[in-house]
PDB file of C-alpha atoms and ligand atoms in Angstrom:
ATOM      1  CA  MET D   1     -21.235   7.074  39.325  1.00 53.00           C
ATOM      2  CA  SER D   2     -22.836   6.337  35.862  1.00 63.00           C
ATOM      3  CA  ALA D   3     -21.316   6.171  32.766  1.00 67.00           C
ATOM      4  CA  ILE D   4     -24.503   7.937  31.228  1.00 77.00           C
ATOM      5  CA  LEU D   5     -24.078  11.182  33.198  1.00 77.00           C
ATOM      6  CA  PRO D   6     -21.016  13.223  33.680  1.00 75.00           C
ATOM      7  CA  PRO D   7     -18.507  12.674  35.856  1.00 71.00           C
ATOM      8  CA  ALA D   8     -19.057  14.279  39.229  1.00 73.00           C
ATOM      9  CA  ASP D   9     -14.904  15.437  39.272  1.00 73.00           C
ATOM     10  CA  ARG D  10     -14.106  17.360  36.086  1.00 75.00           C
ATOM     11  CA  LEU D  11     -10.591  16.151  36.519  1.00 80.00           C
ATOM     12  CA  TRP D  12     -11.482  12.814  35.487  1.00 74.00           C
ATOM     13  CA  TRP D  13      -8.479  12.105  33.481  1.00 78.00           C
ATOM     14  CA  LYS D  14      -6.539  12.425  36.593  1.00 81.00           C
ATOM     15  CA  HIS D  15      -7.592   9.126  38.097  1.00 80.00           C
ATOM     16  CA  PRO D  16      -5.884   5.676  38.616  1.00 84.00           C
ATOM     17  CA  ILE D  17      -7.052   3.996  35.807  1.00 84.00           C
ATOM     18  CA  ASP D  18      -9.405   0.490  37.558  1.00 86.00           C
ATOM     19  CA  ARG D  19      -6.922  -3.301  37.542  1.00 91.00           C
ATOM     20  CA  VAL D  20     -10.101  -3.503  35.263  1.00 92.00           C
ATOM     21  CA  GLU D  21      -9.991  -0.893  32.865  1.00 90.00           C
ATOM     22  CA  GLY D  22      -6.127  -1.457  32.386  1.00 92.00           C
ATOM     23  CA  THR D  23      -5.875  -4.905  32.145  1.00 95.00           C
ATOM     24  CA  TRP D  24      -8.812  -4.064  29.085  1.00 96.00           C
ATOM     25  CA  ILE D  25      -6.245  -1.417  27.113  1.00 96.00           C
ATOM     26  CA  ALA D  26      -3.144  -4.381  27.720  1.00 97.00           C
ATOM     27  CA  LEU D  27      -5.228  -7.322  26.372  1.00 98.00           C
ATOM     28  CA  ALA D  28      -6.494  -4.700  23.029  1.00 98.00           C
ATOM     29  CA  PHE D  29      -2.492  -3.219  23.065  1.00 98.00           C
ATOM     30  CA  VAL D  30      -1.854  -6.531  22.492  1.00 98.00           C
ATOM     31  CA  TRP D  31      -4.116  -7.558  20.135  1.00 98.00           C
ATOM     32  CA  CYS D  32      -2.976  -4.450  18.378  1.00 97.00           C
ATOM     33  CA  MET D  33       0.806  -5.572  17.958  1.00 97.00           C
ATOM     34  CA  VAL D  34      -0.820  -8.833  16.856  1.00 96.00           C
ATOM     35  CA  MET D  35      -2.967  -8.038  14.334  1.00 94.00           C
ATOM     36  CA  PHE D  36       0.432  -5.986  13.304  1.00 94.00           C
ATOM     37  CA  PHE D  37       2.562  -7.989  12.973  1.00 93.00           C
ATOM     38  CA  MET D  38      -0.132 -10.654  11.064  1.00 90.00           C
ATOM     39  CA  MET D  39      -0.229  -8.039   8.536  1.00 86.00           C
ATOM     40  CA  VAL D  40       3.640  -8.951   7.506  1.00 86.00           C
ATOM     41  CA  LEU D  41       2.799 -12.432   7.828  1.00 88.00           C
ATOM     42  CA  TRP D  42      -0.166 -12.415   5.865  1.00 84.00           C
ATOM     43  CA  HIS D  43       1.839 -10.902   2.894  1.00 80.00           C
ATOM     44  CA  VAL D  44       4.408 -13.848   2.826  1.00 82.00           C
ATOM     45  CA  TYR D  45       2.384 -16.809   3.990  1.00 82.00           C
ATOM     46  CA  GLY D  46      -1.217 -16.055   3.226  1.00 73.00           C
ATOM     47  CA  ASP D  47      -0.875 -14.573  -0.365  1.00 68.00           C
ATOM     48  CA  GLN D  48      -2.651 -11.166   0.265  1.00 66.00           C
ATOM     49  CA  ASN D  49      -1.927  -8.108   0.356  1.00 68.00           C
ATOM     50  CA  LEU D  50      -0.212  -7.361  -2.985  1.00 76.00           C
ATOM     51  CA  SER D  51       2.924  -6.183  -4.081  1.00 77.00           C
ATOM     52  CA  THR D  52       1.823  -3.486  -6.015  1.00 84.00           C
ATOM     53  CA  GLU D  53       4.439  -1.619  -7.178  1.00 89.00           C
ATOM     54  CA  THR D  54       3.578   2.926  -8.173  1.00 92.00           C
ATOM     55  CA  TYR D  55       5.348   5.387 -10.458  1.00 95.00           C
ATOM     56  CA  LYS D  56       4.171   8.234 -11.389  1.00 95.00           C
ATOM     57  CA  THR D  57       2.529   9.336 -14.475  1.00 95.00           C
ATOM     58  CA  THR D  58       0.745  11.463 -16.599  1.00 95.00           C
ATOM     59  CA  PRO D  59      -2.517  10.535 -18.294  1.00 94.00           C
ATOM     60  CA  ASP D  60      -0.675  11.889 -21.922  1.00 95.00           C
ATOM     61  CA  ALA D  61       2.386   9.270 -21.264  1.00 95.00           C
ATOM     62  CA  PHE D  62       0.297   6.478 -19.909  1.00 96.00           C
ATOM     63  CA  ILE D  63      -2.410   6.301 -22.591  1.00 95.00           C
ATOM     64  CA  ALA D  64       0.334   6.736 -25.244  1.00 96.00           C
ATOM     65  CA  ASN D  65       1.929   3.210 -23.701  1.00 95.00           C
ATOM     66  CA  ALA D  66      -1.814   2.315 -23.732  1.00 95.00           C
ATOM     67  CA  GLN D  67      -3.090   2.794 -27.375  1.00 95.00           C
ATOM     68  CA  ALA D  68      -0.092   1.416 -28.592  1.00 95.00           C
ATOM     69  CA  MET D  69      -0.639  -1.761 -26.681  1.00 95.00           C
ATOM     70  CA  VAL D  70      -4.421  -1.460 -28.886  1.00 94.00           C
ATOM     71  CA  ASP D  71      -3.375  -0.567 -32.431  1.00 94.00           C
ATOM     72  CA  GLN D  72      -0.837  -3.791 -31.692  1.00 93.00           C
ATOM     73  CA  TYR D  73      -2.828  -6.636 -30.195  1.00 92.00           C
ATOM     74  CA  THR D  74      -6.878  -5.453 -31.044  1.00 91.00           C
ATOM     75  CA  VAL D  75      -8.674  -9.028 -31.741  1.00 90.00           C
ATOM     76  CA  ARG D  76     -12.094  -7.209 -31.991  1.00 89.00           C
ATOM     77  CA  THR D  77     -14.669  -4.588 -30.543  1.00 90.00           C
ATOM     78  CA  GLU D  78     -17.362  -5.485 -27.570  1.00 89.00           C
ATOM     79  CA  THR D  79     -20.049  -3.570 -26.183  1.00 83.00           C
ATOM     80  CA  ASP D  80     -21.943  -0.378 -27.296  1.00 82.00           C
ATOM     81  CA  LEU D  81     -18.743   1.738 -26.738  1.00 82.00           C
ATOM     82  CA  GLU D  82     -17.163  -0.400 -29.182  1.00 89.00           C
ATOM     83  CA  ILE D  83     -15.091  -0.819 -26.296  1.00 91.00           C
ATOM     84  CA  PRO D  84     -11.454  -3.311 -28.425  1.00 93.00           C
ATOM     85  CA  VAL D  85     -10.573  -6.495 -26.473  1.00 94.00           C
ATOM     86  CA  VAL D  86      -6.807  -7.251 -26.957  1.00 94.00           C
ATOM     87  CA  ALA D  87      -4.755 -10.343 -26.554  1.00 94.00           C
ATOM     88  CA  PRO D  88      -1.171  -9.126 -25.278  1.00 94.00           C
ATOM     89  CA  PRO D  89       1.182 -11.727 -26.000  1.00 94.00           C
ATOM     90  CA  ALA D  90       2.415 -13.633 -22.082  1.00 91.00           C
ATOM     91  CA  GLY D  91       4.693 -11.632 -20.637  1.00 90.00           C
ATOM     92  CA  SER D  92       4.496  -8.649 -22.346  1.00 94.00           C
ATOM     93  CA  ASP D  93       3.083  -5.076 -20.272  1.00 95.00           C
ATOM     94  CA  ILE D  94      -0.376  -4.983 -20.432  1.00 96.00           C
ATOM     95  CA  TYR D  95      -2.338  -1.837 -19.446  1.00 96.00           C
ATOM     96  CA  LEU D  96      -6.037  -0.869 -18.119  1.00 96.00           C
ATOM     97  CA  ILE D  97      -6.940   2.460 -17.579  1.00 96.00           C
ATOM     98  CA  ALA D  98     -10.036   3.202 -15.892  1.00 96.00           C
ATOM     99  CA  ARG D  99     -12.016   6.476 -16.004  1.00 95.00           C
ATOM    100  CA  LEU D 100     -15.157   8.029 -15.876  1.00 93.00           C
ATOM    101  CA  TRP D 101     -16.997   5.331 -16.298  1.00 93.00           C
ATOM    102  CA  ASN D 102     -15.749   2.670 -17.964  1.00 93.00           C
ATOM    103  CA  PHE D 103     -12.866   0.480 -18.201  1.00 95.00           C
ATOM    104  CA  TRP D 104     -10.002   0.400 -21.193  1.00 93.00           C
ATOM    105  CA  PRO D 105      -9.940  -1.605 -23.571  1.00 95.00           C
ATOM    106  CA  ILE D 106     -10.853  -5.246 -22.379  1.00 95.00           C
ATOM    107  CA  LEU D 107      -8.338  -7.702 -21.585  1.00 95.00           C
ATOM    108  CA  GLU D 108      -7.730 -11.257 -23.326  1.00 95.00           C
ATOM    109  CA  LEU D 109      -5.210 -13.236 -20.821  1.00 95.00           C
ATOM    110  CA  GLU D 110      -3.822 -16.804 -21.159  1.00 94.00           C
ATOM    111  CA  LYS D 111      -4.226 -19.071 -19.178  1.00 93.00           C
ATOM    112  CA  ASP D 112      -1.096 -19.928 -16.243  1.00 92.00           C
ATOM    113  CA  LYS D 113       1.110 -16.735 -18.744  1.00 93.00           C
ATOM    114  CA  THR D 114       2.286 -13.815 -16.482  1.00 93.00           C
ATOM    115  CA  TYR D 115       2.201  -9.850 -17.603  1.00 94.00           C
ATOM    116  CA  ARG D 116       2.846  -7.138 -15.409  1.00 95.00           C
ATOM    117  CA  LEU D 117      -0.281  -5.174 -15.130  1.00 95.00           C
ATOM    118  CA  HIS D 118      -0.395  -1.248 -15.166  1.00 96.00           C
ATOM    119  CA  LEU D 119      -3.937   0.403 -13.856  1.00 96.00           C
ATOM    120  CA  THR D 120      -4.122   4.092 -13.683  1.00 96.00           C
ATOM    121  CA  SER D 121      -6.697   6.167 -13.441  1.00 96.00           C
ATOM    122  CA  MET D 122      -7.146   8.869 -15.867  1.00 95.00           C
ATOM    123  CA  ASP D 123     -10.008  11.422 -13.844  1.00 94.00           C
ATOM    124  CA  TYR D 124     -11.197  10.525 -10.088  1.00 94.00           C
ATOM    125  CA  ASN D 125     -10.112   7.810  -7.780  1.00 96.00           C
ATOM    126  CA  HIS D 126     -11.402   4.661  -9.526  1.00 97.00           C
ATOM    127  CA  GLY D 127     -10.924   1.033  -7.777  1.00 95.00           C
ATOM    128  CA  PHE D 128     -10.203  -2.353  -9.398  1.00 94.00           C
ATOM    129  CA  SER D 129     -12.036  -5.249  -8.228  1.00 94.00           C
ATOM    130  CA  LEU D 130     -11.647  -8.524 -10.336  1.00 92.00           C
ATOM    131  CA  GLN D 131     -15.156 -11.152  -9.674  1.00 89.00           C
ATOM    132  CA  PRO D 132     -15.463 -13.329  -8.505  1.00 88.00           C
ATOM    133  CA  THR D 133     -11.830 -13.640  -7.471  1.00 83.00           C
ATOM    134  CA  ASN D 134     -11.966 -10.665  -5.220  1.00 78.00           C
ATOM    135  CA  LEU D 135      -8.748  -8.875  -5.739  1.00 84.00           C
ATOM    136  CA  ASN D 136      -8.416  -5.508  -5.314  1.00 88.00           C
ATOM    137  CA  ILE D 137      -6.669  -2.623  -5.841  1.00 91.00           C
ATOM    138  CA  GLN D 138      -7.194   1.353  -5.895  1.00 93.00           C
ATOM    139  CA  ILE D 139      -6.683   3.124  -8.697  1.00 95.00           C
ATOM    140  CA  VAL D 140      -5.583   7.132  -8.455  1.00 95.00           C
ATOM    141  CA  PRO D 141      -4.865   9.037 -10.866  1.00 95.00           C
ATOM    142  CA  GLY D 142      -1.523  10.082 -11.431  1.00 95.00           C
ATOM    143  CA  TYR D 143      -0.294   7.447 -10.116  1.00 96.00           C
ATOM    144  CA  GLU D 144       0.736   4.156 -11.915  1.00 95.00           C
ATOM    145  CA  HIS D 145      -0.001   0.430 -10.155  1.00 95.00           C
ATOM    146  CA  VAL D 146       2.009  -2.212 -11.855  1.00 95.00           C
ATOM    147  CA  LEU D 147       1.261  -5.708 -10.748  1.00 91.00           C
ATOM    148  CA  THR D 148       2.136  -8.942 -11.642  1.00 90.00           C
ATOM    149  CA  VAL D 149      -0.700 -11.288 -12.350  1.00 90.00           C
ATOM    150  CA  THR D 150      -0.758 -14.885 -13.738  1.00 91.00           C
ATOM    151  CA  PRO D 151      -4.332 -16.301 -13.827  1.00 92.00           C
ATOM    152  CA  ASN D 152      -4.992 -19.493 -13.016  1.00 91.00           C
ATOM    153  CA  GLN D 153      -8.592 -19.662 -13.707  1.00 91.00           C
ATOM    154  CA  SER D 154      -9.957 -19.685 -16.852  1.00 93.00           C
ATOM    155  CA  GLY D 155     -13.306 -17.791 -18.538  1.00 94.00           C
ATOM    156  CA  GLU D 156     -15.054 -14.168 -18.296  1.00 95.00           C
ATOM    157  CA  PHE D 157     -14.213 -12.006 -15.401  1.00 95.00           C
ATOM    158  CA  SER D 158     -16.101  -8.628 -13.817  1.00 95.00           C
ATOM    159  CA  ILE D 159     -13.960  -5.478 -13.137  1.00 95.00           C
ATOM    160  CA  VAL D 160     -16.269  -3.602 -10.572  1.00 96.00           C
ATOM    161  CA  CYS D 161     -15.498   0.106  -9.291  1.00 96.00           C
ATOM    162  CA  ASN D 162     -15.603  -0.520  -5.620  1.00 94.00           C
ATOM    163  CA  GLU D 163     -14.786   3.329  -5.204  1.00 95.00           C
ATOM    164  CA  TYR D 164     -17.435   5.731  -5.414  1.00 95.00           C
ATOM    165  CA  CYS D 165     -16.793   8.249  -8.648  1.00 95.00           C
ATOM    166  CA  GLY D 166     -20.332   9.725  -9.491  1.00 94.00           C
ATOM    167  CA  ILE D 167     -23.068   9.045 -11.054  1.00 95.00           C
ATOM    168  CA  GLY D 168     -22.422   6.946 -13.251  1.00 95.00           C
ATOM    169  CA  HIS D 169     -20.408   4.830 -10.095  1.00 96.00           C
ATOM    170  CA  HIS D 170     -22.657   2.272 -10.337  1.00 95.00           C
ATOM    171  CA  MET D 171     -22.809   1.387 -14.590  1.00 94.00           C
ATOM    172  CA  MET D 172     -18.966   1.106 -14.283  1.00 95.00           C
ATOM    173  CA  VAL D 173     -17.710  -2.127 -14.858  1.00 95.00           C
ATOM    174  CA  GLY D 174     -15.207  -4.271 -16.963  1.00 94.00           C
ATOM    175  CA  ARG D 175     -15.086  -6.850 -18.802  1.00 94.00           C
ATOM    176  CA  LEU D 176     -10.906  -9.513 -18.885  1.00 95.00           C
ATOM    177  CA  TYR D 177     -10.891 -12.833 -20.403  1.00 95.00           C
ATOM    178  CA  VAL D 178      -8.650 -15.750 -19.484  1.00 95.00           C
ATOM    179  CA  ARG D 179      -8.228 -17.871 -22.022  1.00 90.00           C
TER     180      ARG D 179
HETATM  181 CU1  CUA Q 201     -15.114   4.412 -11.460  1.00 67.28          CU
HETATM  182 CU2  CUA Q 201     -17.004   4.219  -8.782  1.00 67.28          CU
END
């Protein structure tokens, strides 16, 4: 019998499982269970898997909050698109919009201060990948993702969209400052 040719006996699923094959299935199953419970361990002890809260929202409702923050705390504008750089007070709710094909506005945060970061998309699925820290969140339209962030490193960070979102996907890069 060969693994390449079709089985001679068409009722192959009625054959008893070979000892070796059964052992591998059992091993794979045990390993699946280990990895499954490691997800919980990584979350609790490994500081991985963000505890993101998610709420339903609409583009209009979200943009109203984002616009209010921008109107109040804009300190300058940057890039050809004149994207506002916003320095909201420590401890406040901060808003970031992902859309074809930029992130708006640019946030300027203070090191070691905690913020509630709200994310949404105005159109399609986008990704929030903070580089070089490697923080990853999927941004889904119609939903508001809220995470509590405390930047522990100052500098200029890039926000890269890591969900393919069309012809301008590769240009969808935002900025975030921590001072
Ligand atoms: Cu937005 Cu890719």
